XYZ file of C-alpha atoms in Angstrom:
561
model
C 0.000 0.000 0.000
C 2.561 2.290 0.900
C 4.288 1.901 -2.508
C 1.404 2.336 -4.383
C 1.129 5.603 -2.762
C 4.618 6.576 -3.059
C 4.186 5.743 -7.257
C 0.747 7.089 -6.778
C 1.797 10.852 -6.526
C 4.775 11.469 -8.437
C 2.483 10.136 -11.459
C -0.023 12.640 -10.808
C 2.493 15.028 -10.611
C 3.292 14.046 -14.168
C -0.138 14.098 -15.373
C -1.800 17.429 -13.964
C 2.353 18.896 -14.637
C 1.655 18.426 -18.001
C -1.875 19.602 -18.113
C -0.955 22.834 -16.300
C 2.904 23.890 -17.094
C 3.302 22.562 -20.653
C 0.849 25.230 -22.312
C 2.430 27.579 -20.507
C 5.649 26.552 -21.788
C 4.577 26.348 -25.063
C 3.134 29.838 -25.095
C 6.424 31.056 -24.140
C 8.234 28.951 -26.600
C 5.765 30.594 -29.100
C 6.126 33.871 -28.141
C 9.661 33.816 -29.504
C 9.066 31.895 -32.856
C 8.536 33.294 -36.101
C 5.028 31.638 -36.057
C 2.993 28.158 -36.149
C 4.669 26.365 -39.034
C 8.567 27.718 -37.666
C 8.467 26.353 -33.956
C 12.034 26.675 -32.889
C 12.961 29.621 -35.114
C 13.356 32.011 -32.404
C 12.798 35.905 -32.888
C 11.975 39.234 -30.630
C 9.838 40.284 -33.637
C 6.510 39.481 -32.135
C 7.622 41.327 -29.020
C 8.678 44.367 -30.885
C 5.540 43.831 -32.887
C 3.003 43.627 -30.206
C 4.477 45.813 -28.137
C 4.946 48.857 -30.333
C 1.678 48.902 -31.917
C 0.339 52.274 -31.669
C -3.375 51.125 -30.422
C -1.992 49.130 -27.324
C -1.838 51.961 -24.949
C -5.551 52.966 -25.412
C -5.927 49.253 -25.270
C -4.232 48.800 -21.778
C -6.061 51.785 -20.193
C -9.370 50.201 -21.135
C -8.423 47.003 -19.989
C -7.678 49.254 -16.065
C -10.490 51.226 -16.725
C -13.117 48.041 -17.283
C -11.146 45.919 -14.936
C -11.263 47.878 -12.277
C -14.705 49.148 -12.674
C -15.682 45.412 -13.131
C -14.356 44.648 -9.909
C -15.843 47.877 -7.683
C -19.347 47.230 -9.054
C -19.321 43.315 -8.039
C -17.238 44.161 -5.002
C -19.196 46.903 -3.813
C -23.036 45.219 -5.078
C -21.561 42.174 -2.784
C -20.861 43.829 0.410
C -23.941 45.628 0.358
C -25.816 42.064 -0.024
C -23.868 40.373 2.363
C -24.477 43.006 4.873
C -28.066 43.397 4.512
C -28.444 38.809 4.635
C -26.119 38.787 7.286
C -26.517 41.494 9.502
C -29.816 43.051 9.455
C -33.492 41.733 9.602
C -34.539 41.993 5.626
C -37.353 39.548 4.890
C -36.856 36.375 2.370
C -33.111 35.838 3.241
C -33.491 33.131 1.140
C -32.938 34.904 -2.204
C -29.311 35.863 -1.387
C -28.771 32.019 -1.554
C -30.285 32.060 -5.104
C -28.671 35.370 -5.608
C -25.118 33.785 -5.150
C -25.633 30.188 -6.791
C -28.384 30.226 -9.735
C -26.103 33.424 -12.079
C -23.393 30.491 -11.986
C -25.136 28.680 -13.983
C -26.328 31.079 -16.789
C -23.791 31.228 -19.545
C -21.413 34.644 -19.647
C -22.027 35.088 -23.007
C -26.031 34.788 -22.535
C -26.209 36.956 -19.658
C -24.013 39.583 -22.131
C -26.375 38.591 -25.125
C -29.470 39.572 -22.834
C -28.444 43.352 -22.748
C -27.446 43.591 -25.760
C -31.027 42.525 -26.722
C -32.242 44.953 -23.846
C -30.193 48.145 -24.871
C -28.995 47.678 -28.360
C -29.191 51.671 -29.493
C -31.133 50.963 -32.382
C -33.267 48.021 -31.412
C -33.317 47.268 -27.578
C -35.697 46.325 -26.140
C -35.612 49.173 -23.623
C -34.692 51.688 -26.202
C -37.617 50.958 -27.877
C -40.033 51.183 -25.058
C -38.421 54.517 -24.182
C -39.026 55.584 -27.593
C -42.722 55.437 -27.266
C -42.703 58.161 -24.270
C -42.875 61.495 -25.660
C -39.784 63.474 -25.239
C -37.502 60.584 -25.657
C -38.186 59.725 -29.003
C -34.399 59.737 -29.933
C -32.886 58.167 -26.732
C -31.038 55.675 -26.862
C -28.663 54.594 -24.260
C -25.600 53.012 -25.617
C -24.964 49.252 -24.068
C -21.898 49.348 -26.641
C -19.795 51.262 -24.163
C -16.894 51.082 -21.248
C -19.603 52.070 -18.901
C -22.091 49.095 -20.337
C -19.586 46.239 -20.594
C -18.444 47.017 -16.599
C -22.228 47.142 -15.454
C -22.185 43.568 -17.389
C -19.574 42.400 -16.081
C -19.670 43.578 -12.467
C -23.037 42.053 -12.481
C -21.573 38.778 -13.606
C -18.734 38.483 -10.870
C -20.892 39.324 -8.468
C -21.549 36.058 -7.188
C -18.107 34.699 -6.460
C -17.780 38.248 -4.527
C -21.052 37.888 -2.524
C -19.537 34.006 -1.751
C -16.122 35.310 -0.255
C -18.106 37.991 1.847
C -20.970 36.561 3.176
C -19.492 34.391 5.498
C -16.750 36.763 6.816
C -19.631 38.991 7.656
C -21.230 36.546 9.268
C -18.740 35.662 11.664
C -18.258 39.073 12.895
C -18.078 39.552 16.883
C -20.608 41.617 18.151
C -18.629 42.365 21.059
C -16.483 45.085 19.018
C -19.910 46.777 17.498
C -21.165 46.875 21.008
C -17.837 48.839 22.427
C -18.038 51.131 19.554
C -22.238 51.728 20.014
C -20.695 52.277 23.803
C -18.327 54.889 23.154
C -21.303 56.635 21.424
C -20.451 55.676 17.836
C -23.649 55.605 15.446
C -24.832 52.387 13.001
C -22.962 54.262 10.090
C -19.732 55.292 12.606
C -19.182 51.839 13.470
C -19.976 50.077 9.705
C -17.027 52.299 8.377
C -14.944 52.684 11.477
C -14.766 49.240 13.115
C -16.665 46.366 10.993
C -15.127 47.485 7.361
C -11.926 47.554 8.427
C -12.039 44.346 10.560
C -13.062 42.713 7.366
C -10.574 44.350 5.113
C -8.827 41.185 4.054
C -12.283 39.447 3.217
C -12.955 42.470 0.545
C -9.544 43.052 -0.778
C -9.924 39.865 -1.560
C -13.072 39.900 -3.339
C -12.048 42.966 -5.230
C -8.793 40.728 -6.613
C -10.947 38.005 -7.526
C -13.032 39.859 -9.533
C -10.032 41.701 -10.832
C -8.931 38.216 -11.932
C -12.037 37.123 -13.635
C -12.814 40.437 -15.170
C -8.644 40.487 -16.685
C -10.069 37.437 -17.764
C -13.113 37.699 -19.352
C -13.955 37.308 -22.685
C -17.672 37.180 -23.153
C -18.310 40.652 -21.892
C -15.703 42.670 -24.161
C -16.462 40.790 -27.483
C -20.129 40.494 -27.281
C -20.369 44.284 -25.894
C -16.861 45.883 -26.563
C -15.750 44.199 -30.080
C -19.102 46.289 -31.916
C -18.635 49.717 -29.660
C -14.988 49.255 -31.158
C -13.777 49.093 -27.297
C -10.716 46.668 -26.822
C -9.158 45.323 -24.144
C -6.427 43.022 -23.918
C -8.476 39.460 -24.314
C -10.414 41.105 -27.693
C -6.807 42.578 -28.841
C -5.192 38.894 -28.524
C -8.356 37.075 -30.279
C -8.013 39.742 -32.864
C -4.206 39.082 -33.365
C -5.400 34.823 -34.112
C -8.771 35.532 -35.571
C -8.817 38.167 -38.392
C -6.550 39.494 -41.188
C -4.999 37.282 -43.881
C -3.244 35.461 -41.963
C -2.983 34.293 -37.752
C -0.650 35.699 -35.719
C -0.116 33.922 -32.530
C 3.516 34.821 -31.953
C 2.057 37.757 -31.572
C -1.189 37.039 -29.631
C 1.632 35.235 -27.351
C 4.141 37.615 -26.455
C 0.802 39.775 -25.362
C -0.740 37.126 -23.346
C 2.770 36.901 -21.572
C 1.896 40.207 -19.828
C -1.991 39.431 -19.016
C -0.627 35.700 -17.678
C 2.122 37.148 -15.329
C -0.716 39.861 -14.745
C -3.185 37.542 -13.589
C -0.684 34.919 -11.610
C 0.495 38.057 -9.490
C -3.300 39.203 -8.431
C -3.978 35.322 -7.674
C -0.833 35.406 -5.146
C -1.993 38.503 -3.648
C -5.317 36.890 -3.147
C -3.786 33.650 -1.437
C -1.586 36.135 0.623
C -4.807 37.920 1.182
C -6.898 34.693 2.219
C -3.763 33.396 4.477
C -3.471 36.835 6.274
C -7.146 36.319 7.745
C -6.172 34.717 10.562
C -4.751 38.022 11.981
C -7.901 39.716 11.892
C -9.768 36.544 13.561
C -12.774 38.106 15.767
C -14.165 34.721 16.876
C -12.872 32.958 20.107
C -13.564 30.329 22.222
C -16.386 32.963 24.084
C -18.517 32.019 21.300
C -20.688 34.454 18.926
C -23.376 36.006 17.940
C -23.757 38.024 14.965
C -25.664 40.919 16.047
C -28.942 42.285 13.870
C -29.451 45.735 12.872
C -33.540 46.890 12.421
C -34.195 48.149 9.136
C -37.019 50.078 10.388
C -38.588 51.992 7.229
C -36.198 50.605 5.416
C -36.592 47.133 5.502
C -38.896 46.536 2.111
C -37.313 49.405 0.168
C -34.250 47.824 0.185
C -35.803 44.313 0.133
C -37.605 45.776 -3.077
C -33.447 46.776 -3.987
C -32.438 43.249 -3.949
C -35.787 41.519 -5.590
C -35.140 43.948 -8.479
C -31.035 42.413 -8.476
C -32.327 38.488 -8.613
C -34.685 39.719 -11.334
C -31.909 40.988 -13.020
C -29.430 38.367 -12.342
C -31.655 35.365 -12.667
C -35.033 36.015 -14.460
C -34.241 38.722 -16.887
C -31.770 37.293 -19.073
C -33.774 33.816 -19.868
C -36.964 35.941 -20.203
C -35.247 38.053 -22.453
C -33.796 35.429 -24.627
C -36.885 33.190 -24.690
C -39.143 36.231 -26.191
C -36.397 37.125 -28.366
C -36.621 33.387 -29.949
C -40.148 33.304 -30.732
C -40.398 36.931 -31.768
C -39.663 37.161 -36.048
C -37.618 40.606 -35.266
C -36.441 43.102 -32.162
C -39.977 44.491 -30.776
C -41.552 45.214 -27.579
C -43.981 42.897 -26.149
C -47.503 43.688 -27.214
C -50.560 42.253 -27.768
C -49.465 42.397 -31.817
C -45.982 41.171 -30.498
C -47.595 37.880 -28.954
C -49.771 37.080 -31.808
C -46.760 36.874 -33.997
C -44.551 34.768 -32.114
C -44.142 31.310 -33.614
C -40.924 28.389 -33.302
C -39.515 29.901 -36.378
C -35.645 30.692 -35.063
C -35.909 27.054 -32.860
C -36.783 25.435 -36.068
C -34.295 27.142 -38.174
C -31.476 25.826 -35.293
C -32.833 22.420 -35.258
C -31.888 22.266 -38.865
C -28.932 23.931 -39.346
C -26.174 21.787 -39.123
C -23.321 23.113 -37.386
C -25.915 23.900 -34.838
C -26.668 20.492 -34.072
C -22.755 19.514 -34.317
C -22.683 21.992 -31.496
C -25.127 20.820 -29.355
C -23.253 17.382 -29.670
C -19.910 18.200 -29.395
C -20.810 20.258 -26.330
C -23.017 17.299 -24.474
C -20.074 14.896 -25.109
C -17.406 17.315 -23.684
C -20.087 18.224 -20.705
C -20.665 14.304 -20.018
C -17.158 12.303 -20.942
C -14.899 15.427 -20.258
C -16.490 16.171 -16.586
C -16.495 12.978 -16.004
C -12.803 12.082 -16.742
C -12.261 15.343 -15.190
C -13.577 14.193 -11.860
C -12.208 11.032 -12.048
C -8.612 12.376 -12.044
C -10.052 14.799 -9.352
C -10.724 11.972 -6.994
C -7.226 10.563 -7.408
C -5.862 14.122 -6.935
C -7.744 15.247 -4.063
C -6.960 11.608 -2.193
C -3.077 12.475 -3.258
C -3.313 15.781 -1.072
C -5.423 15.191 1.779
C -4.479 11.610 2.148
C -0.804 11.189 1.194
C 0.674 14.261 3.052
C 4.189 15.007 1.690
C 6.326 17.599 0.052
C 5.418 15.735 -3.001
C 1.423 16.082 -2.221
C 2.071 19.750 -1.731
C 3.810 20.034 -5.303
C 0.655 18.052 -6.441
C -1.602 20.523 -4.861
C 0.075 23.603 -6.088
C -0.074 22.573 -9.679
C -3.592 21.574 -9.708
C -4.561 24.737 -8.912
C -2.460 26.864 -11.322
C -4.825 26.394 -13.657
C -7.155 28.741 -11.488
C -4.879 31.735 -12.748
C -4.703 31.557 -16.223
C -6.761 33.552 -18.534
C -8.777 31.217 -21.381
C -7.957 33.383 -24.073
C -4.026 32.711 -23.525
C -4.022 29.708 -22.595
C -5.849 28.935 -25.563
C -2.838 30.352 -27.387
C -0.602 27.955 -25.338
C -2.555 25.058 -26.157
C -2.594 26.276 -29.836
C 1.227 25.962 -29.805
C 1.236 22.435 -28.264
C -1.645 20.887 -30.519
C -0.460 22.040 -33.694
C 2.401 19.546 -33.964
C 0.010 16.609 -32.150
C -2.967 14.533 -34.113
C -4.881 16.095 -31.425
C -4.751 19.559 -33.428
C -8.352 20.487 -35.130
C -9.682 17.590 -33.036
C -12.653 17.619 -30.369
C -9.817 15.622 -28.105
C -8.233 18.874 -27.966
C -10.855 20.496 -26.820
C -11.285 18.060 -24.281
C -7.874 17.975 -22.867
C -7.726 22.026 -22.338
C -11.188 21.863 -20.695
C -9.599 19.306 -17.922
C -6.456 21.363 -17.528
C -8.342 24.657 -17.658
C -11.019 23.383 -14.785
C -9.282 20.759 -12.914
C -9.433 22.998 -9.450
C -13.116 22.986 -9.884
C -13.154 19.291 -9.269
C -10.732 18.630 -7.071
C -11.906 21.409 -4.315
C -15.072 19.653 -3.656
C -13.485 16.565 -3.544
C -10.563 17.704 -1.083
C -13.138 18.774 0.901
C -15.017 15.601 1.283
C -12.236 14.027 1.572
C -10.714 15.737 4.768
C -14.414 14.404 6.275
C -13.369 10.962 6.004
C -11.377 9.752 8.664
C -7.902 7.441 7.630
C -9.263 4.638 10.308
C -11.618 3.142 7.952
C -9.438 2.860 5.492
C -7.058 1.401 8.007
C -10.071 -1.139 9.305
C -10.725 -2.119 5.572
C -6.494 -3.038 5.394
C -6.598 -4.876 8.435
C -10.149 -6.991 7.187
C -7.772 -7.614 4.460
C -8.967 -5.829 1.951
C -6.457 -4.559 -0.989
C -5.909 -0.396 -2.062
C -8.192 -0.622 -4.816
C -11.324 -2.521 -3.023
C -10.918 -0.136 -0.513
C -11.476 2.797 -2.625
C -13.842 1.459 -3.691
C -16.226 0.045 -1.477
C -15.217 2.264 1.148
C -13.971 5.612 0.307
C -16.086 6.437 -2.889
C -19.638 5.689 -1.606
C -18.805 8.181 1.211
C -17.199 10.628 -1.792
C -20.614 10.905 -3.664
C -21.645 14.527 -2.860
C -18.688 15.978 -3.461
C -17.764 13.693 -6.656
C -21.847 15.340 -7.777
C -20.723 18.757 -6.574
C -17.679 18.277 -8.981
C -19.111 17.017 -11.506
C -22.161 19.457 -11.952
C -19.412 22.529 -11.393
C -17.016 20.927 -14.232
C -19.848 19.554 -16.542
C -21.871 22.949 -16.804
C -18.492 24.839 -17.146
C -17.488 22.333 -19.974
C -20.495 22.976 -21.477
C -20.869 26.593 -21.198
C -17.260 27.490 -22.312
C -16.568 29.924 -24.874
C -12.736 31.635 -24.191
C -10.741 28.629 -24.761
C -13.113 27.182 -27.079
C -12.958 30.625 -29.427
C -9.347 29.441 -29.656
C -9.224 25.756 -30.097
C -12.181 25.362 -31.909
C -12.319 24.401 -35.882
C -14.513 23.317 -38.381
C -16.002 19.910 -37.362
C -15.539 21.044 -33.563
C -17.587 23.465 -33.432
C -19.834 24.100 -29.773
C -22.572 25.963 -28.397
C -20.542 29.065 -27.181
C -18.535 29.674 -30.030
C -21.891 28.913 -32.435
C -23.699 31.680 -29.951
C -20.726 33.741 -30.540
C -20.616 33.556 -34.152
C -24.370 34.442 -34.610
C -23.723 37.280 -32.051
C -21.186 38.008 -35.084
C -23.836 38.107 -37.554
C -26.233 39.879 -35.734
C -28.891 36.736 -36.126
C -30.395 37.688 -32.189
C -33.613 34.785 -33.161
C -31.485 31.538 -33.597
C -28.604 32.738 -31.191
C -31.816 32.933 -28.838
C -33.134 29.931 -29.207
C -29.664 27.825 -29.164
C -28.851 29.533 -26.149
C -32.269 28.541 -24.166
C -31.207 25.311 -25.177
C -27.601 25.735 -23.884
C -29.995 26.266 -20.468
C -32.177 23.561 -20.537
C -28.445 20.675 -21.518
C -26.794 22.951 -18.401
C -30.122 22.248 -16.471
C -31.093 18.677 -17.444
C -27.317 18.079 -16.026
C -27.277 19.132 -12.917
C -30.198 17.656 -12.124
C -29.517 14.321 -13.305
C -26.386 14.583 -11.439
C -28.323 15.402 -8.804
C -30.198 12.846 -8.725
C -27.474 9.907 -9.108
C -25.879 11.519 -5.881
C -29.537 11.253 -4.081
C -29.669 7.824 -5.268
C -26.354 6.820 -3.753
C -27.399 8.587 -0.303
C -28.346 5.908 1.544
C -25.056 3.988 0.680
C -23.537 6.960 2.175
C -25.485 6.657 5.276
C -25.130 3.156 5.445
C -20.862 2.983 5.363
């Protein structure tokens, strides 16, 4: 047993290594070649290239401007919902939970698609509607904009935010409001003078998070920003592979260099961030309670505040889309509106070919990939929690690299890598970068449900006589199966809802649903990108809760061991 183990985690070191490090290698390996078909041949020229190209500066300071912006609207939208769930008496405390889990599973480039639809300046929905009012028959507000694509986007990363602040609100002392309400301090004196600064680590790192996922992003700034003619750095690298004569991805390298070692420094600060908490720990062995704050008049105002978010966040952008599908052009709903809505755009997807390749190649990559995904997940997380070593720690480090990297460049890295494999132009590309790309979201489930199972019944299975491999599993993976569902759901939705690596990887034959949503985006067909991406819901949907139901099923094995 214990040499299984010991062979056990160098190997994994040598598969998730190569998942993780060898794109980046490759992408700096690429960076210094001549291009594609001259790996080897190395040259500065794509430095000097990107580098000095007169449109990067005005690129750069709207990649700050919509970072930044990005991150201070989710950041700020999330502290103001975890305050009000966890610290005062608003009614329906339930919809935070909904707030913070049901966006995840609406695709990015949906939830973009749904304001375009909504405040397109010549055919929103909104705009329209405005229209009709006297005195604003020529508004139109512009969703084509840096202000519009950091609303979007702020509104998208609030989630993750709310889920890093929430419970570091909620374990707040009440003891140090109390000795500030003491010393006379009011409600407002003691939010920004005692509880805001206790929690300073919790936000700072929320804000880099979101700075991280917004650096990231690619749905927002080519769905919004690529037809307002507003670039940032992940539209100025897909531009550099995807348009002109020929693709440049020496180029699109040696600028993803800078948004990589970008994003890997604001992921460090975050783990300093996240590992500096304990100095600002305000529960002790006394115990807790969080205190609650009356609303008062306020209370269903502001619970009106956050209904209007979740119908934002959650209702609005399927509504939106669904009406959009059955509608034969951009209108406001009407009673002339309804009576013209038919399944034209669904039917028009259903037989369109490289729609339907789509939807396939996207259910097999949600089903097989998540599912080899979690599978090495399992043997991962057992590798770190179980096997403690310098070795595991390696293991552990690598696995969640991945976590850093941006999809459009590591896209680019895989590029470099596949081209000179028979995986290149294949669907088995795809399906390698997905695993390497989301490993961490199935192996921090499964870490976690593994630290709940104690090492004696593995020992008591050892001792009955029972070999490594029985063990695991008749033992350890029926007590695994929430968090093996819980991994799979998170990887399988992701798989199938991916769009910046896919944008990259993706050729003819391999086409899936993000990149065919993209491409009608592209050409402006609002109907069938619609209707394809209600359907992108419902495969997302019908996952989970089959998942969901497999991991019910298994329950009472659970209970049972």
């Amino acid at each position: 047993m214990v040499k299984k183990r010991s062979v056990l985690t160098p190997t994994l070191i040598a598969v998730v290594g190569f998942l993780t490090v060898c794109p980046i290698v490759m992408l700096v390996f690429g960076s210094f070649s001549t291009g594609l078909g001259a790996f080897g041949e190395f040259t500065l020229d794509k430095y000097i290239l990107g580098y000095t190209d007169p449109e990067l500066g005005g690129i750069i300071v709207n990649t700050i401007i919509f970072v930044l912006g990005s991150a201070m609207v989710a950041t700020g939208l999330a502290l103001l919902l975890a305050y009000l769930n966890t610290r005062t008496d608003i009614p329906f405390k339930f919809l935070f939970r909904i707030i913070s889990i049901i966006p995840m599973m609406i695709p990015h480039i949906l939830f973009s698609v749904s304001w375009v639809l909504l405040l397109n300046p010549s055919n929103g929905l909104i705009n329209l509607f405005l229209r009709q009012i006297p005195g604003f028959e020529d508004l139109a507000i512009n969703i084509y904009s840096l202000p519009g694509m950091i609303l979007v986007e702020g509104l998208l990363d609030l989630p993750i935010a709310y889920l890093i602040l929430a419970p570091a609100m909620a374990s707040f002392d009440i003891a140090l409001e109390e000795s500030s309400k003491v010393c006379g301090g009011t409600i407002l004196r003691t939010l920004f003078r005692v509880t805001l600064p206790v929690l300073r680590p919790a936000i700072l790192a929320a804000f880099i998070l979101s700075l991280v996922r917004s650096l990231a992003s690619f749905a927002v700034p080519s769905v919004i920003g690529m037809p307002g003619r507003i670039y940032v750095l992940a539209t100025h690298i897909y531009q550099s592979i995807a348009t002109g004569f020929a693709a440049d991805f020496g180029k699109a390298a040696a600028i993803g260099m800078s948004v990589l070692a970008t994003s890997i420094t604001l992921i460090y600060i975050y783990r300093y961030l996240t590992s500096e908490g304990e100095k600002y720990v305000t529960i002790s062995s006394r115990g807790y309670r969080p205190t609650v704050i009356e609303l008062k008049g306020a209370k269903y105002p502001l619970f009106g505040v956050v209904g209007i978010l979740s119908m934002i966040l959650i209702v609005l952008p399927v509504l939106v889309l669904f009406y959009t599908s059955l509608v034969p052009y951009s209108m406001i709903p009407s009673a002339k509106a309804f009576s013209m809505m038919n399944w034209k755009h669904w039917i028009e997807v259903i037989n369109d070919p490289i729609s339907l390749l789509s939807l396939k190649n996207s259910v097999f990559l949600g089903v097989v990939g998540a599912t080899l995904g979690v599978t090495l997940s399992v043997f991962v997380a057992y590798a770190i929690v179980k096997i403690r070593s310098h070795a595991s720690g390696i293991l552990e480090s690598l696995s969640f690299l991945s976590f850093s990297f941006p999809g459009i460049v590591i896209g680019v890295g895989f590029m470099w890598f596949f081209v000179r494999t028979p995986f290149y132009a294949t669907i088995w590309a795809l399906l390698i970068g997905y695993i390497a790309t989301y490993l961490p979201y199935g192996v921090r489930p499964l870490t976690s449900a593994f630290i709940q199972v104690h090492s004696h019944l593995e020992e008591s299975s050892q001792v009955c006589g029972a070999g490594a491999f029985t063990t695991m599993r008749r033992i350890v993976i029926p007590l695994l199966i929430p968090g093996i569902v819980s991994g799979w759901i998170l990887m399988a939705t992701m798989f199938v809802r991916e769009l910046t690596l896919s944008v990259v990887l993706s050729r003819p034959g391999t086409e899936v649903l993000a990149v065919q949503i993209f491409h009608f985006a592209e050409d402006g067909l609002w109907g069938q990108l619609s209707a394809l991406g209600i359907m992108m819901i419902i495969i997302s949907t019908t996952l989970v809760i089959l998942a969901t139901l497999v991991g019910m099923k298994f329950k009472p094995l659970e209970e049972g061991a």
